[in-house]
Amino acid sequence: MGRRWRFAEPGTTGVYSTRQVLDEGALLAIVAHDTDGDWQFLHEESDDAPEARDEDDLVLVHLQEIDDRFPEVAELADLPRGWYAWREEQGQAWVREPQPAEWSSG
């Protein structure tokens, strides 16, 4: 029936996103797999954006909900811990990079 589950974590795993992505239709532009194993599914933050990301915007949801709503994230299921992927437009290929050192919670 559906697609094969590609993430190592179960669908019930809690992951972070933002209300802008989930409720307001902002582009899912950044996917981060943190060194501690957490996943983040975020919109792009830019200086000219009317509203930047803020911790008040964070929403905790199941990984299954993200996968259901954004099937393209399945191609990032093998993203190593400590890496992130980004894109500028819907349908664009993801660019994968190690997370900058300042992202570490040290």
PDB file of N, CA and C in Angstrom:
ATOM      1  N   MET A   1       0.821  -1.199   0.000  1.00  0.00           N
ATOM      2  CA  MET A   1       0.000   0.000   0.000  1.00  0.00           C
ATOM      3  C   MET A   1       0.863   1.261   0.000  1.00  0.00           C
ATOM      4  N   GLY A   2       1.593   1.485   1.074  1.00  0.00           N
ATOM      5  CA  GLY A   2       2.356   2.727   1.188  1.00  0.00           C
ATOM      6  C   GLY A   2       3.819   2.522   0.841  1.00  0.00           C
ATOM      7  N   ARG A   3       4.572   3.550   1.070  1.00  0.00           N
ATOM      8  CA  ARG A   3       6.014   3.499   0.834  1.00  0.00           C
ATOM      9  C   ARG A   3       6.694   2.718   1.948  1.00  0.00           C
ATOM     10  N   ARG A   4       7.871   2.203   1.623  1.00  0.00           N
ATOM     11  CA  ARG A   4       8.682   1.497   2.613  1.00  0.00           C
ATOM     12  C   ARG A   4       9.243   2.516   3.608  1.00  0.00           C
ATOM     13  N   TRP A   5       9.208   2.182   4.891  1.00  0.00           N
ATOM     14  CA  TRP A   5       9.766   3.054   5.941  1.00  0.00           C
ATOM     15  C   TRP A   5      11.278   3.010   5.856  1.00  0.00           C
ATOM     16  N   ARG A   6      11.914   4.157   5.727  1.00  0.00           N
ATOM     17  CA  ARG A   6      13.355   4.203   5.496  1.00  0.00           C
ATOM     18  C   ARG A   6      14.163   4.696   6.693  1.00  0.00           C
ATOM     19  N   PHE A   7      13.520   5.321   7.663  1.00  0.00           N
ATOM     20  CA  PHE A   7      14.245   5.833   8.828  1.00  0.00           C
ATOM     21  C   PHE A   7      14.592   4.695   9.783  1.00  0.00           C
ATOM     22  N   ALA A   8      15.728   4.810  10.477  1.00  0.00           N
ATOM     23  CA  ALA A   8      16.112   3.833  11.495  1.00  0.00           C
ATOM     24  C   ALA A   8      15.209   3.973  12.719  1.00  0.00           C
ATOM     25  N   GLU A   9      14.756   5.183  12.993  1.00  0.00           N
ATOM     26  CA  GLU A   9      13.898   5.456  14.132  1.00  0.00           C
ATOM     27  C   GLU A   9      12.448   5.084  13.792  1.00  0.00           C
ATOM     28  N   PRO A  10      11.682   4.663  14.806  1.00  0.00           N
ATOM     29  CA  PRO A  10      10.271   4.361  14.547  1.00  0.00           C
ATOM     30  C   PRO A  10       9.469   5.629  14.247  1.00  0.00           C
ATOM     31  N   GLY A  11       8.342   5.459  13.605  1.00  0.00           N
ATOM     32  CA  GLY A  11       7.487   6.584  13.247  1.00  0.00           C
ATOM     33  C   GLY A  11       6.961   7.362  14.435  1.00  0.00           C
ATOM     34  N   THR A  12       6.955   6.743  15.605  1.00  0.00           N
ATOM     35  CA  THR A  12       6.471   7.413  16.812  1.00  0.00           C
ATOM     36  C   THR A  12       7.530   8.292  17.474  1.00  0.00           C
ATOM     37  N   THR A  13       8.722   8.333  16.899  1.00  0.00           N
ATOM     38  CA  THR A  13       9.802   9.169  17.443  1.00  0.00           C
ATOM     39  C   THR A  13       9.396  10.636  17.376  1.00  0.00           C
ATOM     40  N   GLY A  14       9.595  11.362  18.454  1.00  0.00           N
ATOM     41  CA  GLY A  14       9.317  12.798  18.476  1.00  0.00           C
ATOM     42  C   GLY A  14      10.403  13.565  17.747  1.00  0.00           C
ATOM     43  N   VAL A  15      10.002  14.456  16.854  1.00  0.00           N
ATOM     44  CA  VAL A  15      10.943  15.288  16.103  1.00  0.00           C
ATOM     45  C   VAL A  15      10.462  16.729  16.175  1.00  0.00           C
ATOM     46  N   TYR A  16      11.367  17.652  15.885  1.00  0.00           N
ATOM     47  CA  TYR A  16      11.043  19.071  15.951  1.00  0.00           C
ATOM     48  C   TYR A  16      10.749  19.628  14.562  1.00  0.00           C
ATOM     49  N   SER A  17       9.754  20.472  14.501  1.00  0.00           N
ATOM     50  CA  SER A  17       9.475  21.240  13.295  1.00  0.00           C
ATOM     51  C   SER A  17       9.026  22.620  13.769  1.00  0.00           C
ATOM     52  N   THR A  18       8.503  23.407  12.846  1.00  0.00           N
ATOM     53  CA  THR A  18       7.998  24.730  13.220  1.00  0.00           C
ATOM     54  C   THR A  18       6.566  24.879  12.733  1.00  0.00           C
ATOM     55  N   ARG A  19       5.843  25.756  13.382  1.00  0.00           N
ATOM     56  CA  ARG A  19       4.468  26.011  12.967  1.00  0.00           C
ATOM     57  C   ARG A  19       4.424  26.583  11.563  1.00  0.00           C
ATOM     58  N   GLN A  20       5.500  27.287  11.163  1.00  0.00           N
ATOM     59  CA  GLN A  20       5.541  27.847   9.815  1.00  0.00           C
ATOM     60  C   GLN A  20       5.503  26.727   8.766  1.00  0.00           C
ATOM     61  N   VAL A  21       6.236  25.642   9.009  1.00  0.00           N
ATOM     62  CA  VAL A  21       6.252  24.509   8.080  1.00  0.00           C
ATOM     63  C   VAL A  21       4.940  23.739   8.153  1.00  0.00           C
ATOM     64  N   LEU A  22       4.496  23.431   9.366  1.00  0.00           N
ATOM     65  CA  LEU A  22       3.333  22.561   9.538  1.00  0.00           C
ATOM     66  C   LEU A  22       2.002  23.254   9.310  1.00  0.00           C
ATOM     67  N   ASP A  23       1.888  24.504   9.710  1.00  0.00           N
ATOM     68  CA  ASP A  23       0.588  25.177   9.666  1.00  0.00           C
ATOM     69  C   ASP A  23       0.474  26.287   8.629  1.00  0.00           C
ATOM     70  N   GLU A  24       1.601  26.876   8.252  1.00  0.00           N
ATOM     71  CA  GLU A  24       1.544  28.063   7.394  1.00  0.00           C
ATOM     72  C   GLU A  24       2.065  27.823   5.981  1.00  0.00           C
ATOM     73  N   GLY A  25       2.496  26.601   5.693  1.00  0.00           N
ATOM     74  CA  GLY A  25       2.928  26.282   4.341  1.00  0.00           C
ATOM     75  C   GLY A  25       4.305  26.769   3.947  1.00  0.00           C
ATOM     76  N   ALA A  26       5.123  27.153   4.927  1.00  0.00           N
ATOM     77  CA  ALA A  26       6.500  27.557   4.601  1.00  0.00           C
ATOM     78  C   ALA A  26       7.255  26.348   4.049  1.00  0.00           C
ATOM     79  N   LEU A  27       8.196  26.613   3.177  1.00  0.00           N
ATOM     80  CA  LEU A  27       9.015  25.563   2.584  1.00  0.00           C
ATOM     81  C   LEU A  27       9.799  24.825   3.658  1.00  0.00           C
ATOM     82  N   LEU A  28       9.718  23.506   3.651  1.00  0.00           N
ATOM     83  CA  LEU A  28      10.599  22.699   4.490  1.00  0.00           C
ATOM     84  C   LEU A  28      11.964  22.760   3.821  1.00  0.00           C
ATOM     85  N   ALA A  29      12.855  23.598   4.366  1.00  0.00           N
ATOM     86  CA  ALA A  29      14.107  23.928   3.701  1.00  0.00           C
ATOM     87  C   ALA A  29      15.334  23.330   4.369  1.00  0.00           C
ATOM     88  N   ILE A  30      15.227  22.963   5.647  1.00  0.00           N
ATOM     89  CA  ILE A  30      16.378  22.452   6.389  1.00  0.00           C
ATOM     90  C   ILE A  30      15.958  21.216   7.182  1.00  0.00           C
ATOM     91  N   VAL A  31      16.732  20.155   7.044  1.00  0.00           N
ATOM     92  CA  VAL A  31      16.546  18.953   7.848  1.00  0.00           C
ATOM     93  C   VAL A  31      17.874  18.700   8.545  1.00  0.00           C
ATOM     94  N   ALA A  32      17.836  18.664   9.860  1.00  0.00           N
ATOM     95  CA  ALA A  32      19.050  18.450  10.643  1.00  0.00           C
ATOM     96  C   ALA A  32      18.918  17.162  11.447  1.00  0.00           C
ATOM     97  N   HIS A  33      19.973  16.364  11.438  1.00  0.00           N
ATOM     98  CA  HIS A  33      20.065  15.176  12.284  1.00  0.00           C
ATOM     99  C   HIS A  33      21.186  15.462  13.279  1.00  0.00           C
ATOM    100  N   ASP A  34      20.798  15.908  14.443  1.00  0.00           N
ATOM    101  CA  ASP A  34      21.751  16.389  15.436  1.00  0.00           C
ATOM    102  C   ASP A  34      22.623  15.262  15.986  1.00  0.00           C
ATOM    103  N   THR A  35      23.750  15.652  16.568  1.00  0.00           N
ATOM    104  CA  THR A  35      24.687  14.669  17.109  1.00  0.00           C
ATOM    105  C   THR A  35      24.056  13.823  18.208  1.00  0.00           C
ATOM    106  N   ASP A  36      23.051  14.365  18.908  1.00  0.00           N
ATOM    107  CA  ASP A  36      22.373  13.604  19.959  1.00  0.00           C
ATOM    108  C   ASP A  36      21.269  12.709  19.413  1.00  0.00           C
ATOM    109  N   GLY A  37      21.079  12.711  18.082  1.00  0.00           N
ATOM    110  CA  GLY A  37      20.071  11.861  17.460  1.00  0.00           C
ATOM    111  C   GLY A  37      18.762  12.556  17.154  1.00  0.00           C
ATOM    112  N   ASP A  38      18.559  13.768  17.681  1.00  0.00           N
ATOM    113  CA  ASP A  38      17.328  14.505  17.395  1.00  0.00           C
ATOM    114  C   ASP A  38      17.259  14.875  15.917  1.00  0.00           C
ATOM    115  N   TRP A  39      16.042  14.943  15.405  1.00  0.00           N
ATOM    116  CA  TRP A  39      15.777  15.411  14.043  1.00  0.00           C
ATOM    117  C   TRP A  39      15.042  16.735  14.122  1.00  0.00           C
ATOM    118  N   GLN A  40      15.379  17.649  13.200  1.00  0.00           N
ATOM    119  CA  GLN A  40      14.695  18.935  13.080  1.00  0.00           C
ATOM    120  C   GLN A  40      14.299  19.142  11.619  1.00  0.00           C
ATOM    121  N   PHE A  41      13.073  19.587  11.397  1.00  0.00           N
ATOM    122  CA  PHE A  41      12.528  19.836  10.063  1.00  0.00           C
ATOM    123  C   PHE A  41      12.048  21.280  10.048  1.00  0.00           C
ATOM    124  N   LEU A  42      12.827  22.182   9.447  1.00  0.00           N
ATOM    125  CA  LEU A  42      12.665  23.615   9.651  1.00  0.00           C
ATOM    126  C   LEU A  42      12.478  24.393   8.354  1.00  0.00           C
ATOM    127  N   HIS A  43      11.922  25.600   8.499  1.00  0.00           N
ATOM    128  CA  HIS A  43      11.867  26.528   7.366  1.00  0.00           C
ATOM    129  C   HIS A  43      13.165  27.339   7.359  1.00  0.00           C
ATOM    130  N   GLU A  44      13.431  27.977   6.225  1.00  0.00           N
ATOM    131  CA  GLU A  44      14.631  28.806   6.089  1.00  0.00           C
ATOM    132  C   GLU A  44      14.461  30.078   6.907  1.00  0.00           C
ATOM    133  N   GLU A  45      15.515  30.481   7.542  1.00  0.00           N
ATOM    134  CA  GLU A  45      15.528  31.739   8.288  1.00  0.00           C
ATOM    135  C   GLU A  45      16.432  32.696   7.523  1.00  0.00           C
ATOM    136  N   SER A  46      15.906  33.872   7.222  1.00  0.00           N
ATOM    137  CA  SER A  46      16.725  34.851   6.511  1.00  0.00           C
ATOM    138  C   SER A  46      16.487  36.232   7.096  1.00  0.00           C
ATOM    139  N   ASP A  47      17.436  37.104   6.829  1.00  0.00           N
ATOM    140  CA  ASP A  47      17.348  38.456   7.379  1.00  0.00           C
ATOM    141  C   ASP A  47      16.124  39.211   6.876  1.00  0.00           C
ATOM    142  N   ASP A  48      15.691  38.910   5.656  1.00  0.00           N
ATOM    143  CA  ASP A  48      14.552  39.640   5.107  1.00  0.00           C
ATOM    144  C   ASP A  48      13.221  38.933   5.339  1.00  0.00           C
ATOM    145  N   ALA A  49      13.245  37.807   6.075  1.00  0.00           N
ATOM    146  CA  ALA A  49      11.996  37.100   6.377  1.00  0.00           C
ATOM    147  C   ALA A  49      11.186  37.920   7.368  1.00  0.00           C
ATOM    148  N   PRO A  50       9.873  37.982   7.168  1.00  0.00           N
ATOM    149  CA  PRO A  50       9.053  38.753   8.096  1.00  0.00           C
ATOM    150  C   PRO A  50       9.071  38.177   9.502  1.00  0.00           C
ATOM    151  N   GLU A  51       9.301  36.862   9.590  1.00  0.00           N
ATOM    152  CA  GLU A  51       9.331  36.246  10.905  1.00  0.00           C
ATOM    153  C   GLU A  51      10.412  35.176  10.923  1.00  0.00           C
ATOM    154  N   ALA A  52      11.425  35.376  11.734  1.00  0.00           N
ATOM    155  CA  ALA A  52      12.511  34.412  11.839  1.00  0.00           C
ATOM    156  C   ALA A  52      12.083  33.260  12.747  1.00  0.00           C
ATOM    157  N   ARG A  53      12.849  32.148  12.686  1.00  0.00           N
ATOM    158  CA  ARG A  53      12.564  31.027  13.591  1.00  0.00           C
ATOM    159  C   ARG A  53      12.779  31.476  15.020  1.00  0.00           C
ATOM    160  N   ASP A  54      11.931  30.992  15.894  1.00  0.00           N
ATOM    161  CA  ASP A  54      11.981  31.325  17.304  1.00  0.00           C
ATOM    162  C   ASP A  54      11.603  30.058  18.057  1.00  0.00           C
ATOM    163  N   GLU A  55      12.138  29.866  19.252  1.00  0.00           N
ATOM    164  CA  GLU A  55      11.793  28.634  19.965  1.00  0.00           C
ATOM    165  C   GLU A  55      10.310  28.524  20.265  1.00  0.00           C
ATOM    166  N   ASP A  56       9.592  29.653  20.288  1.00  0.00           N
ATOM    167  CA  ASP A  56       8.141  29.605  20.464  1.00  0.00           C
ATOM    168  C   ASP A  56       7.444  28.998  19.250  1.00  0.00           C
ATOM    169  N   ASP A  57       8.140  28.948  18.108  1.00  0.00           N
ATOM    170  CA  ASP A  57       7.574  28.378  16.889  1.00  0.00           C
ATOM    171  C   ASP A  57       7.755  26.862  16.810  1.00  0.00           C
ATOM    172  N   LEU A  58       8.610  26.302  17.666  1.00  0.00           N
ATOM    173  CA  LEU A  58       8.894  24.876  17.601  1.00  0.00           C
ATOM    174  C   LEU A  58       7.674  24.043  17.979  1.00  0.00           C
ATOM    175  N   VAL A  59       7.522  22.941  17.262  1.00  0.00           N
ATOM    176  CA  VAL A  59       6.430  22.006  17.492  1.00  0.00           C
ATOM    177  C   VAL A  59       7.047  20.614  17.543  1.00  0.00           C
ATOM    178  N   LEU A  60       6.639  19.810  18.506  1.00  0.00           N
ATOM    179  CA  LEU A  60       7.090  18.433  18.602  1.00  0.00           C
ATOM    180  C   LEU A  60       6.026  17.538  17.984  1.00  0.00           C
ATOM    181  N   VAL A  61       6.401  16.779  16.960  1.00  0.00           N
ATOM    182  CA  VAL A  61       5.468  15.893  16.259  1.00  0.00           C
ATOM    183  C   VAL A  61       6.143  14.536  16.053  1.00  0.00           C
ATOM    184  N   HIS A  62       5.356  13.566  15.630  1.00  0.00           N
ATOM    185  CA  HIS A  62       5.913  12.254  15.301  1.00  0.00           C
ATOM    186  C   HIS A  62       6.613  12.305  13.950  1.00  0.00           C
ATOM    187  N   LEU A  63       7.702  11.564  13.850  1.00  0.00           N
ATOM    188  CA  LEU A  63       8.424  11.446  12.588  1.00  0.00           C
ATOM    189  C   LEU A  63       7.489  10.955  11.481  1.00  0.00           C
ATOM    190  N   GLN A  64       6.561  10.091  11.812  1.00  0.00           N
ATOM    191  CA  GLN A  64       5.609   9.576  10.818  1.00  0.00           C
ATOM    192  C   GLN A  64       4.794  10.711  10.194  1.00  0.00           C
ATOM    193  N   GLU A  65       4.403  11.705  10.996  1.00  0.00           N
ATOM    194  CA  GLU A  65       3.640  12.839  10.455  1.00  0.00           C
ATOM    195  C   GLU A  65       4.474  13.626   9.447  1.00  0.00           C
ATOM    196  N   ILE A  66       5.741  13.839   9.759  1.00  0.00           N
ATOM    197  CA  ILE A  66       6.616  14.547   8.816  1.00  0.00           C
ATOM    198  C   ILE A  66       6.753  13.736   7.534  1.00  0.00           C
ATOM    199  N   ASP A  67       7.001  12.440   7.665  1.00  0.00           N
ATOM    200  CA  ASP A  67       7.165  11.583   6.494  1.00  0.00           C
ATOM    201  C   ASP A  67       5.878  11.536   5.653  1.00  0.00           C
ATOM    202  N   ASP A  68       4.739  11.511   6.303  1.00  0.00           N
ATOM    203  CA  ASP A  68       3.457  11.494   5.580  1.00  0.00           C
ATOM    204  C   ASP A  68       3.219  12.795   4.817  1.00  0.00           C
ATOM    205  N   ARG A  69       3.502  13.910   5.464  1.00  0.00           N
ATOM    206  CA  ARG A  69       3.233  15.221   4.854  1.00  0.00           C
ATOM    207  C   ARG A  69       4.295  15.660   3.864  1.00  0.00           C
ATOM    208  N   PHE A  70       5.521  15.192   4.066  1.00  0.00           N
ATOM    209  CA  PHE A  70       6.655  15.588   3.223  1.00  0.00           C
ATOM    210  C   PHE A  70       7.414  14.332   2.788  1.00  0.00           C
ATOM    211  N   PRO A  71       6.861  13.557   1.856  1.00  0.00           N
ATOM    212  CA  PRO A  71       7.482  12.282   1.490  1.00  0.00           C
ATOM    213  C   PRO A  71       8.919  12.407   1.001  1.00  0.00           C
ATOM    214  N   GLU A  72       9.296  13.605   0.542  1.00  0.00           N
ATOM    215  CA  GLU A  72      10.658  13.798   0.044  1.00  0.00           C
ATOM    216  C   GLU A  72      11.712  13.657   1.141  1.00  0.00           C
ATOM    217  N   VAL A  73      11.324  13.739   2.411  1.00  0.00           N
ATOM    218  CA  VAL A  73      12.320  13.599   3.482  1.00  0.00           C
ATOM    219  C   VAL A  73      12.817  12.170   3.612  1.00  0.00           C
ATOM    220  N   ALA A  74      12.101  11.219   3.043  1.00  0.00           N
ATOM    221  CA  ALA A  74      12.545   9.820   3.118  1.00  0.00           C
ATOM    222  C   ALA A  74      13.932   9.656   2.512  1.00  0.00           C
ATOM    223  N   GLU A  75      14.260  10.488   1.519  1.00  0.00           N
ATOM    224  CA  GLU A  75      15.594  10.371   0.913  1.00  0.00           C
ATOM    225  C   GLU A  75      16.692  10.849   1.856  1.00  0.00           C
ATOM    226  N   LEU A  76      16.321  11.443   2.984  1.00  0.00           N
ATOM    227  CA  LEU A  76      17.299  11.897   3.977  1.00  0.00           C
ATOM    228  C   LEU A  76      17.374  10.962   5.184  1.00  0.00           C
ATOM    229  N   ALA A  77      16.687   9.833   5.113  1.00  0.00           N
ATOM    230  CA  ALA A  77      16.654   8.902   6.239  1.00  0.00           C
ATOM    231  C   ALA A  77      18.040   8.419   6.643  1.00  0.00           C
ATOM    232  N   ASP A  78      18.980   8.425   5.700  1.00  0.00           N
ATOM    233  CA  ASP A  78      20.342   7.977   6.000  1.00  0.00           C
ATOM    234  C   ASP A  78      21.280   9.133   6.356  1.00  0.00           C
ATOM    235  N   LEU A  79      20.712  10.317   6.587  1.00  0.00           N
ATOM    236  CA  LEU A  79      21.531  11.476   6.945  1.00  0.00           C
ATOM    237  C   LEU A  79      22.255  11.174   8.265  1.00  0.00           C
ATOM    238  N   PRO A  80      23.581  11.221   8.267  1.00  0.00           N
ATOM    239  CA  PRO A  80      24.317  10.874   9.491  1.00  0.00           C
ATOM    240  C   PRO A  80      24.058  11.886  10.616  1.00  0.00           C
ATOM    241  N   ARG A  81      24.235  11.427  11.836  1.00  0.00           N
ATOM    242  CA  ARG A  81      24.181  12.342  12.980  1.00  0.00           C
ATOM    243  C   ARG A  81      25.245  13.411  12.788  1.00  0.00           C
ATOM    244  N   GLY A  82      24.892  14.646  13.141  1.00  0.00           N
ATOM    245  CA  GLY A  82      25.840  15.748  13.014  1.00  0.00           C
ATOM    246  C   GLY A  82      25.844  16.371  11.623  1.00  0.00           C
ATOM    247  N   TRP A  83      24.893  15.995  10.769  1.00  0.00           N
ATOM    248  CA  TRP A  83      24.795  16.541   9.424  1.00  0.00           C
ATOM    249  C   TRP A  83      23.442  17.225   9.255  1.00  0.00           C
ATOM    250  N   TYR A  84      23.348  18.045   8.229  1.00  0.00           N
ATOM    251  CA  TYR A  84      22.072  18.636   7.859  1.00  0.00           C
ATOM    252  C   TYR A  84      21.974  18.688   6.342  1.00  0.00           C
ATOM    253  N   ALA A  85      20.762  18.889   5.871  1.00  0.00           N
ATOM    254  CA  ALA A  85      20.511  19.024   4.438  1.00  0.00           C
ATOM    255  C   ALA A  85      19.641  20.259   4.247  1.00  0.00           C
ATOM    256  N   TRP A  86      19.846  20.932   3.124  1.00  0.00           N
ATOM    257  CA  TRP A  86      19.073  22.143   2.850  1.00  0.00           C
ATOM    258  C   TRP A  86      18.735  22.220   1.367  1.00  0.00           C
ATOM    259  N   ARG A  87      17.715  23.023   1.087  1.00  0.00           N
ATOM    260  CA  ARG A  87      17.316  23.304  -0.293  1.00  0.00           C
ATOM    261  C   ARG A  87      16.664  24.677  -0.306  1.00  0.00           C
ATOM    262  N   GLU A  88      16.636  25.294  -1.474  1.00  0.00           N
ATOM    263  CA  GLU A  88      16.054  26.631  -1.593  1.00  0.00           C
ATOM    264  C   GLU A  88      14.663  26.619  -2.194  1.00  0.00           C
ATOM    265  N   GLU A  89      14.295  25.520  -2.873  1.00  0.00           N
ATOM    266  CA  GLU A  89      12.991  25.446  -3.523  1.00  0.00           C
ATOM    267  C   GLU A  89      12.423  24.044  -3.409  1.00  0.00           C
ATOM    268  N   GLN A  90      11.096  23.960  -3.407  1.00  0.00           N
ATOM    269  CA  GLN A  90      10.407  22.673  -3.440  1.00  0.00           C
ATOM    270  C   GLN A  90      10.855  21.903  -4.686  1.00  0.00           C
ATOM    271  N   GLY A  91      11.136  20.628  -4.558  1.00  0.00           N
ATOM    272  CA  GLY A  91      11.536  19.812  -5.689  1.00  0.00           C
ATOM    273  C   GLY A  91      13.018  19.872  -6.006  1.00  0.00           C
ATOM    274  N   GLN A  92      13.724  20.801  -5.401  1.00  0.00           N
ATOM    275  CA  GLN A  92      15.165  20.924  -5.618  1.00  0.00           C
ATOM    276  C   GLN A  92      15.885  19.799  -4.855  1.00  0.00           C
ATOM    277  N   ALA A  93      17.012  19.366  -5.386  1.00  0.00           N
ATOM    278  CA  ALA A  93      17.810  18.340  -4.707  1.00  0.00           C
ATOM    279  C   ALA A  93      18.331  18.891  -3.373  1.00  0.00           C
ATOM    280  N   TRP A  94      18.386  18.023  -2.381  1.00  0.00           N
ATOM    281  CA  TRP A  94      18.927  18.389  -1.079  1.00  0.00           C
ATOM    282  C   TRP A  94      20.447  18.465  -1.162  1.00  0.00           C
ATOM    283  N   VAL A  95      21.021  19.453  -0.495  1.00  0.00           N
ATOM    284  CA  VAL A  95      22.475  19.575  -0.348  1.00  0.00           C
ATOM    285  C   VAL A  95      22.801  19.115   1.067  1.00  0.00           C
ATOM    286  N   ARG A  96      23.692  18.153   1.196  1.00  0.00           N
ATOM    287  CA  ARG A  96      24.058  17.594   2.505  1.00  0.00           C
ATOM    288  C   ARG A  96      25.412  18.142   2.941  1.00  0.00           C
ATOM    289  N   GLU A  97      25.508  18.528   4.207  1.00  0.00           N
ATOM    290  CA  GLU A  97      26.762  19.060   4.748  1.00  0.00           C
ATOM    291  C   GLU A  97      26.867  18.723   6.226  1.00  0.00           C
ATOM    292  N   PRO A  98      28.095  18.623   6.746  1.00  0.00           N
ATOM    293  CA  PRO A  98      28.246  18.509   8.200  1.00  0.00           C
ATOM    294  C   PRO A  98      27.723  19.788   8.863  1.00  0.00           C
ATOM    295  N   GLN A  99      27.129  19.630  10.040  1.00  0.00           N
ATOM    296  CA  GLN A  99      26.645  20.806  10.750  1.00  0.00           C
ATOM    297  C   GLN A  99      27.822  21.673  11.189  1.00  0.00           C
ATOM    298  N   PRO A 100      27.650  22.993  11.127  1.00  0.00           N
ATOM    299  CA  PRO A 100      28.713  23.878  11.621  1.00  0.00           C
ATOM    300  C   PRO A 100      29.001  23.636  13.094  1.00  0.00           C
ATOM    301  N   ALA A 101      30.229  23.856  13.494  1.00  0.00           N
ATOM    302  CA  ALA A 101      30.636  23.615  14.883  1.00  0.00           C
ATOM    303  C   ALA A 101      29.765  24.383  15.883  1.00  0.00           C
ATOM    304  N   GLU A 102      29.318  25.573  15.511  1.00  0.00           N
ATOM    305  CA  GLU A 102      28.517  26.374  16.451  1.00  0.00           C
ATOM    306  C   GLU A 102      27.142  25.775  16.710  1.00  0.00           C
ATOM    307  N   TRP A 103      26.719  24.786  15.921  1.00  0.00           N
ATOM    308  CA  TRP A 103      25.439  24.116  16.165  1.00  0.00           C
ATOM    309  C   TRP A 103      25.535  23.128  17.315  1.00  0.00           C
ATOM    310  N   SER A 104      26.752  22.694  17.645  1.00  0.00           N
ATOM    311  CA  SER A 104      26.913  21.698  18.704  1.00  0.00           C
ATOM    312  C   SER A 104      26.552  22.305  20.041  1.00  0.00           C
ATOM    313  N   SER A 105      25.881  21.494  20.851  1.00  0.00           N
ATOM    314  CA  SER A 105      25.488  21.980  22.165  1.00  0.00           C
ATOM    315  C   SER A 105      26.607  21.830  23.181  1.00  0.00           C
ATOM    316  N   GLY A 106      27.749  21.289  22.723  1.00  0.00           N
ATOM    317  CA  GLY A 106      28.970  21.187  23.483  1.00  0.00           C
ATOM    318  C   GLY A 106      28.794  20.700  24.825  1.00  0.00           C
TER     319      GLY A 106
END
